[in-house]
Backbone as numpy.savetxt, mean C-alpha at the origin, in Angstrom:
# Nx Ny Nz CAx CAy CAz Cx Cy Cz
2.76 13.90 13.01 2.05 13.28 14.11 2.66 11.92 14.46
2.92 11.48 13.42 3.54 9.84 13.59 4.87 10.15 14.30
5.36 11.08 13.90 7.04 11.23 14.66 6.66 11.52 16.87
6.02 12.40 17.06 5.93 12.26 17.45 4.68 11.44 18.74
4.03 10.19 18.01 2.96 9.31 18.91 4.35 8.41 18.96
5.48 8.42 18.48 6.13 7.41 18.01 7.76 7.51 18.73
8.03 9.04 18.89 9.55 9.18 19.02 9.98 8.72 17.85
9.79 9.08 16.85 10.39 8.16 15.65 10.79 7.17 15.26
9.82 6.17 16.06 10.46 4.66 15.45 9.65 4.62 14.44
8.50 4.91 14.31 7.63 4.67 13.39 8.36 4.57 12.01
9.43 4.90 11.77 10.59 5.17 10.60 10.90 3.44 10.55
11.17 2.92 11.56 12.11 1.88 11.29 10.71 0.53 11.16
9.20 0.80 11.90 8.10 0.18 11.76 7.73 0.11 10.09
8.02 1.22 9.43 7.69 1.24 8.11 8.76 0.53 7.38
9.77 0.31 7.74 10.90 -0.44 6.93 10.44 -2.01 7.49
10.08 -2.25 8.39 9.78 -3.60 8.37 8.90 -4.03 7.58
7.82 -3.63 7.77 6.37 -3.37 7.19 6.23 -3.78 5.74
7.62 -3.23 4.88 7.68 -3.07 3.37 8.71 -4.39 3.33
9.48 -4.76 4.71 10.51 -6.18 4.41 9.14 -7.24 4.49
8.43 -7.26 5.57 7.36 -8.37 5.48 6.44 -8.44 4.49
6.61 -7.37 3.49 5.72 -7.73 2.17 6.45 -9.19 1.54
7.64 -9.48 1.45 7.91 -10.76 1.24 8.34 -10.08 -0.36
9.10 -11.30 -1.18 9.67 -11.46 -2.78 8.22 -10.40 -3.65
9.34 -9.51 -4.36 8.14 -8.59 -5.45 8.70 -9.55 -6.74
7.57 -10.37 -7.04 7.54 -10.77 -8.43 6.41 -10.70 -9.50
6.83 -10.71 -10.52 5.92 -10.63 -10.99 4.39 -11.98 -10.52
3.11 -11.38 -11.46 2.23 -12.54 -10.69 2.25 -13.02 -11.72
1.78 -14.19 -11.91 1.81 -15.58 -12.76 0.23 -15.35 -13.55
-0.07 -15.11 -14.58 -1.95 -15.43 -15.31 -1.85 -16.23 -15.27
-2.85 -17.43 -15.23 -3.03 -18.71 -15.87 -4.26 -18.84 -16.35
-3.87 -19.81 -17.51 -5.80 -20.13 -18.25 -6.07 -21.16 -17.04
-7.01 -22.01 -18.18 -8.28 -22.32 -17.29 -7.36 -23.71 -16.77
-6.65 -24.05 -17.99 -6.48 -25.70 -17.17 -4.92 -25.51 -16.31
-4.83 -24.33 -15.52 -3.80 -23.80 -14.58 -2.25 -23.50 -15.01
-2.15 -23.57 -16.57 -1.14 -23.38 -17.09 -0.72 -21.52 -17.12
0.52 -21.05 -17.06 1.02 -19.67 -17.03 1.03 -19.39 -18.37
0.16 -18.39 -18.69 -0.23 -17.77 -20.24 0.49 -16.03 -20.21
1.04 -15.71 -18.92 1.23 -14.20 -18.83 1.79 -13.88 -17.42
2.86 -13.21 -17.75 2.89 -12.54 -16.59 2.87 -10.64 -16.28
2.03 -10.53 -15.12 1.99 -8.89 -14.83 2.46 -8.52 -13.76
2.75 -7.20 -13.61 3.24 -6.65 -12.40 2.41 -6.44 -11.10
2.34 -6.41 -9.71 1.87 -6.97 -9.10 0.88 -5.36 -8.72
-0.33 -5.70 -8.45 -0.88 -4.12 -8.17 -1.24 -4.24 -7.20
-0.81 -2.77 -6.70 -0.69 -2.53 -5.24 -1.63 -1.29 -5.15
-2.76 -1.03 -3.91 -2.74 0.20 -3.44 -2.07 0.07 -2.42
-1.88 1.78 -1.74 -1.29 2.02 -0.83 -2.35 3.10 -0.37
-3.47 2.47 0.56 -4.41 3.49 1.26 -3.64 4.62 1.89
-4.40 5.62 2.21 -3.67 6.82 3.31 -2.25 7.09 3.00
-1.89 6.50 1.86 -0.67 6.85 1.50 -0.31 8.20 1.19
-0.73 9.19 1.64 -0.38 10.28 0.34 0.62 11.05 0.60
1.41 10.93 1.32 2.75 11.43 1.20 4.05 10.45 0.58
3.68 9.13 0.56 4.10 8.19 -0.06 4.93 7.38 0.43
5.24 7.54 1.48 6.42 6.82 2.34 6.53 5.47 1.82
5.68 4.75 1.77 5.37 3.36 1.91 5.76 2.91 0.24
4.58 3.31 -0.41 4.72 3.19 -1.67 6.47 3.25 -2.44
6.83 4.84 -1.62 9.01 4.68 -2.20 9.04 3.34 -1.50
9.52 3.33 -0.97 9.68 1.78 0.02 9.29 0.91 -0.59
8.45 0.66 -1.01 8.14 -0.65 -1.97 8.80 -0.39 -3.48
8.76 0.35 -3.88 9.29 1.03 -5.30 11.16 0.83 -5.23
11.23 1.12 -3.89 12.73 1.20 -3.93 13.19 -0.59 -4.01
12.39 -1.05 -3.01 12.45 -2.57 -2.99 12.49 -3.52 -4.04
11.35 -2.93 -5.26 11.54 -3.82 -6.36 12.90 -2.99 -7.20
12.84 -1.54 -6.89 14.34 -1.31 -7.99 15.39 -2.05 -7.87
15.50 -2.65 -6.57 16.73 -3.58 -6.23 16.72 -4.97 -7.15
15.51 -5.29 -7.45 15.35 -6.49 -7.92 15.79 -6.82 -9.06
15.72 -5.76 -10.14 16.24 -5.48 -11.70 16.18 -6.42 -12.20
14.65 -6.77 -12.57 14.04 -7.49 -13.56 13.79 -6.79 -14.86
13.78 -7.59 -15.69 12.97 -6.98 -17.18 11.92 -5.92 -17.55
11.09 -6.82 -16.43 10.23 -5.92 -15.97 9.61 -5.15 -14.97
9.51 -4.25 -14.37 9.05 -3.47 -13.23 7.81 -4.33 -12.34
8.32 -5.19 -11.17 6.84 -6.06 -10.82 6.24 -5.27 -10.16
5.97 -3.88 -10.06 5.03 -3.60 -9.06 4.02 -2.25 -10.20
2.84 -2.31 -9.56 2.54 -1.26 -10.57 1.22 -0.79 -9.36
2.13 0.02 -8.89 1.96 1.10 -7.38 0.18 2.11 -7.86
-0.75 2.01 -6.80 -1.53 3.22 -6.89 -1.18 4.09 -5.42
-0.94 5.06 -5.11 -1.45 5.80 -3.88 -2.45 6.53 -3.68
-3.59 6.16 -2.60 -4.36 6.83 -2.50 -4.71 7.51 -1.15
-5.15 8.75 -1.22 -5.38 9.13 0.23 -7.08 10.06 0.18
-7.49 10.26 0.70 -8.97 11.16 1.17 -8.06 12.54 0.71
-7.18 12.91 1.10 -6.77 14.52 1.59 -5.96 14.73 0.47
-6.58 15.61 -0.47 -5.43 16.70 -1.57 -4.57 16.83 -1.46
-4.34 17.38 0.05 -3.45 17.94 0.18 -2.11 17.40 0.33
-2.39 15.86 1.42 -1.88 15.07 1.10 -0.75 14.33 -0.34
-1.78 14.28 -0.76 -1.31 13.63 -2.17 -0.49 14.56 -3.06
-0.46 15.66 -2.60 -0.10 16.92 -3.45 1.59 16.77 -3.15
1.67 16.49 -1.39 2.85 16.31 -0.77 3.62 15.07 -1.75
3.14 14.32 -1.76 3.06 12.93 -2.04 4.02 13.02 -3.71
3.03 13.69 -4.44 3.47 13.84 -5.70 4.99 14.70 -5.76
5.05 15.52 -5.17 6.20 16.57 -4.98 7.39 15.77 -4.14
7.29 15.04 -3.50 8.10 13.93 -2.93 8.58 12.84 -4.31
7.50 12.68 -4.93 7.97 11.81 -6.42 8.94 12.12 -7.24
8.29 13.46 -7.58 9.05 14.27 -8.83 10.55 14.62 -8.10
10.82 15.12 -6.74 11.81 15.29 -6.24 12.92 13.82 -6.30
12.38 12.73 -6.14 13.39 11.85 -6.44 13.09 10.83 -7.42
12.31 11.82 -8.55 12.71 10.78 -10.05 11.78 9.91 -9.94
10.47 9.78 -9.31 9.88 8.33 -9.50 7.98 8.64 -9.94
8.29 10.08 -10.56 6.62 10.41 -10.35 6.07 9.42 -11.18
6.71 9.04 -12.37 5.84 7.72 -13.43 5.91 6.76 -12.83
6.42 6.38 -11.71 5.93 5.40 -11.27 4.89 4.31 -10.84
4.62 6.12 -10.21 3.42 5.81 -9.29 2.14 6.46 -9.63
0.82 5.80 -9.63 -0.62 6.68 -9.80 -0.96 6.88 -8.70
-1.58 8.37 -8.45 -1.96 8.91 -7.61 -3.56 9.28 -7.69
-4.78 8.54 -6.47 -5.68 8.93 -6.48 -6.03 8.91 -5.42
-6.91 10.41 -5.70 -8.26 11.08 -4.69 -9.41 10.25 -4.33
-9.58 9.23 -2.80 -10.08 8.72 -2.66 -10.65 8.21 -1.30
-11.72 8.26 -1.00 -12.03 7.54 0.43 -11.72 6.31 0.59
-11.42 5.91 1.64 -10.91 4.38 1.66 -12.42 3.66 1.89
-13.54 4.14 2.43 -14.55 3.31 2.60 -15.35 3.43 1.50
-14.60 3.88 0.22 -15.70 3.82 -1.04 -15.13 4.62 -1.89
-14.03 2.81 -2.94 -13.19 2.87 -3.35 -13.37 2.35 -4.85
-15.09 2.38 -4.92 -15.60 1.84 -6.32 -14.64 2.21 -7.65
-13.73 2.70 -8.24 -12.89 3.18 -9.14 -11.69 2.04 -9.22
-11.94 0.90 -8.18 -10.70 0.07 -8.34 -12.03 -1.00 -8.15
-11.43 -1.96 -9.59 -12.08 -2.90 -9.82 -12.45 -4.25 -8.88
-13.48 -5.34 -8.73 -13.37 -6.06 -7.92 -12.21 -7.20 -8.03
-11.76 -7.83 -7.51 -10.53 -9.02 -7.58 -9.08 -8.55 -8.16
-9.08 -7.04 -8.03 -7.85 -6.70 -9.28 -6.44 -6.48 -8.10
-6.62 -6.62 -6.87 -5.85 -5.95 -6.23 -5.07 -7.32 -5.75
-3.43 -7.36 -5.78 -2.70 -8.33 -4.83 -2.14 -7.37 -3.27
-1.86 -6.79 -3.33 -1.05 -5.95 -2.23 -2.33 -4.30 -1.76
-2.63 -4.88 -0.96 -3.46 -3.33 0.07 -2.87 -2.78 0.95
-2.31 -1.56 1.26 -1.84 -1.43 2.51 -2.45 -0.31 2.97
-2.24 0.02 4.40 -2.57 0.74 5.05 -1.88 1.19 6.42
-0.98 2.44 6.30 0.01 2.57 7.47 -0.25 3.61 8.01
-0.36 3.78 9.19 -1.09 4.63 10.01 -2.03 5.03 9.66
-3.00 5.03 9.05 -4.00 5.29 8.49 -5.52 4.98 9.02
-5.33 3.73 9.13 -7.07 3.29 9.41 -7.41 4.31 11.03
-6.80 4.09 11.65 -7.48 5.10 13.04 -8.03 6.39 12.09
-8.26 7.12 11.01 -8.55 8.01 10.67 -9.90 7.78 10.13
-10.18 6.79 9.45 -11.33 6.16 8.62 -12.61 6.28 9.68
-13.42 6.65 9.38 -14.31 6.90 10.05 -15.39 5.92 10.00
-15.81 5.03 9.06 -16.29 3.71 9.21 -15.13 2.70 8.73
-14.61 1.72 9.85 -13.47 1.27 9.38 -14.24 -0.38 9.06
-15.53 -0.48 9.42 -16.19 -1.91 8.54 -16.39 -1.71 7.25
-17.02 -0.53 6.65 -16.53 0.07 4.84 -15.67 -0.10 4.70
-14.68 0.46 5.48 -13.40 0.19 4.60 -12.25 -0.83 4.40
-12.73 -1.82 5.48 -12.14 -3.07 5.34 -13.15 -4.20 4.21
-14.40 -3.60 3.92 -15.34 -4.11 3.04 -15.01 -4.21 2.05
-14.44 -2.74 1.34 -13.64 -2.26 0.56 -12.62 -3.09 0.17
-11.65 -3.36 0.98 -10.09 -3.66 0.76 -10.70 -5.64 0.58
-11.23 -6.56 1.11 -12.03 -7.27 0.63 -12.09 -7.72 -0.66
-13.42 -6.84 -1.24 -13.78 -6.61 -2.56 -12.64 -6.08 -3.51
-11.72 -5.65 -3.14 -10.76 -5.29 -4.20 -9.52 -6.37 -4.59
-9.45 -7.06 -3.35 -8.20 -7.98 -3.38 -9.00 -8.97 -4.39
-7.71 -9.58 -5.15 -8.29 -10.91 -6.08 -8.08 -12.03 -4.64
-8.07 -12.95 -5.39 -7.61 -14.63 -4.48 -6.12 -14.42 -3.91
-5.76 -14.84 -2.63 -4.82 -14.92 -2.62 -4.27 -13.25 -2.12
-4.61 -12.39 -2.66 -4.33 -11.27 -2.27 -4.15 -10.83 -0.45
-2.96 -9.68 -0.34 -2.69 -9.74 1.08 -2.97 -8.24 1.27
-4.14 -7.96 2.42 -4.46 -7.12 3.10 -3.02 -6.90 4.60
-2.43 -5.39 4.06 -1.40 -5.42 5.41 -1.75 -4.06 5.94
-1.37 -3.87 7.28 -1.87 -2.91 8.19 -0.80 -2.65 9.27
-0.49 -1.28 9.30 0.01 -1.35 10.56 -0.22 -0.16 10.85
-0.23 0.27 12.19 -1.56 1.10 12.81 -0.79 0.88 14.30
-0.33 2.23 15.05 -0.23 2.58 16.84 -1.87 1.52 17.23
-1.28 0.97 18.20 -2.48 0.70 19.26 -2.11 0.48 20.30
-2.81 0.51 21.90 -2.94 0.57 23.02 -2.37 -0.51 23.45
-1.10 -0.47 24.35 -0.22 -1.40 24.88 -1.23 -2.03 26.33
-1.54 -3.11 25.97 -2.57 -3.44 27.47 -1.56 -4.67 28.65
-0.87 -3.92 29.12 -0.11 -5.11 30.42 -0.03 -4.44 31.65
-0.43 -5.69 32.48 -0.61 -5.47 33.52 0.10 -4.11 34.69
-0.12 -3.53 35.00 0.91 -2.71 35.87 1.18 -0.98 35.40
0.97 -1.59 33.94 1.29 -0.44 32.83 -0.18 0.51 32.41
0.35 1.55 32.54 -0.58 2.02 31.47 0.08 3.60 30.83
């Protein structure tokens, strides 16, 4: 569907999408009096993901990085089985199924992911599908810690004058 609402740019929208996530590093713990006691890999969902596009794309992004440690520690989730089924078979086909966790999930009620635990939310083409999209931005909210970045990108209605 995306290939064609899109003529296929939507290909080159998703490569930006994963460049404007910005440096994958690890995140910094700190105790109380703001000193770095730990560092973890950065956790990401990837809503409506379930064929995974996004998620390789980010995965491929930190492989470039070749740190010690792996900074990203990827969930994909989508509503649709069937989806995700694609998703997984896309993994195993290029070597990255441990990568990534895969869960069965509504985006407007996403109780299974803890509150403040999330740095990276995304959502690519996706939300036009959500059927209450105030849940599910409620959702993405409550899941991000401090600091955490809600990203979106989503077709919408070109409004200029002359045009339609």
């Amino acid at each position: 569907m995306n290939d064609a609402m899109s003529l296929g740019i939507h290909r080159c929208w998703k490569e930006t999408f994963v460049s404007s996530i910005g440096p994958l590093r690890m995140r910094k713990v700190l105790d109380e009096r703001g000193e770095v006691i730990d560092e973890k890999p950065l956790k990401i969902l990837d809503v409506a993901g379930g064929t995974g596009d996004i998620s390789f794309k980010i995965l491929n992004k930190a492989d470039k990085i070749q740190l010690e440690n792996f900074p990203v520690d990827i969930t994909v989730s989508d509503i649709n089985a069937d989806m995700l089924e694609v998703g997984k078979k896309r993994a195993v086909e290029q070597g990255i199924f441990h990568d990534l966790s895969f869960l069965e999930a509504n985006a407007e009620k996403i109780d299974m992911i803890e509150d403040d635990s999330l740095d990276l939310y995304t959502i690519a083409f996706g939300i036009r599908n959500v059927t209450d999209r105030a849940a599910a931005l409620k959702e993405a909210h409550r899941t991000l810690r401090k600091g955490g970045r809600f990203m979106c990108l989503e077709f919408s209605e070109v409004i200029v004058p002359g045009f339609k």
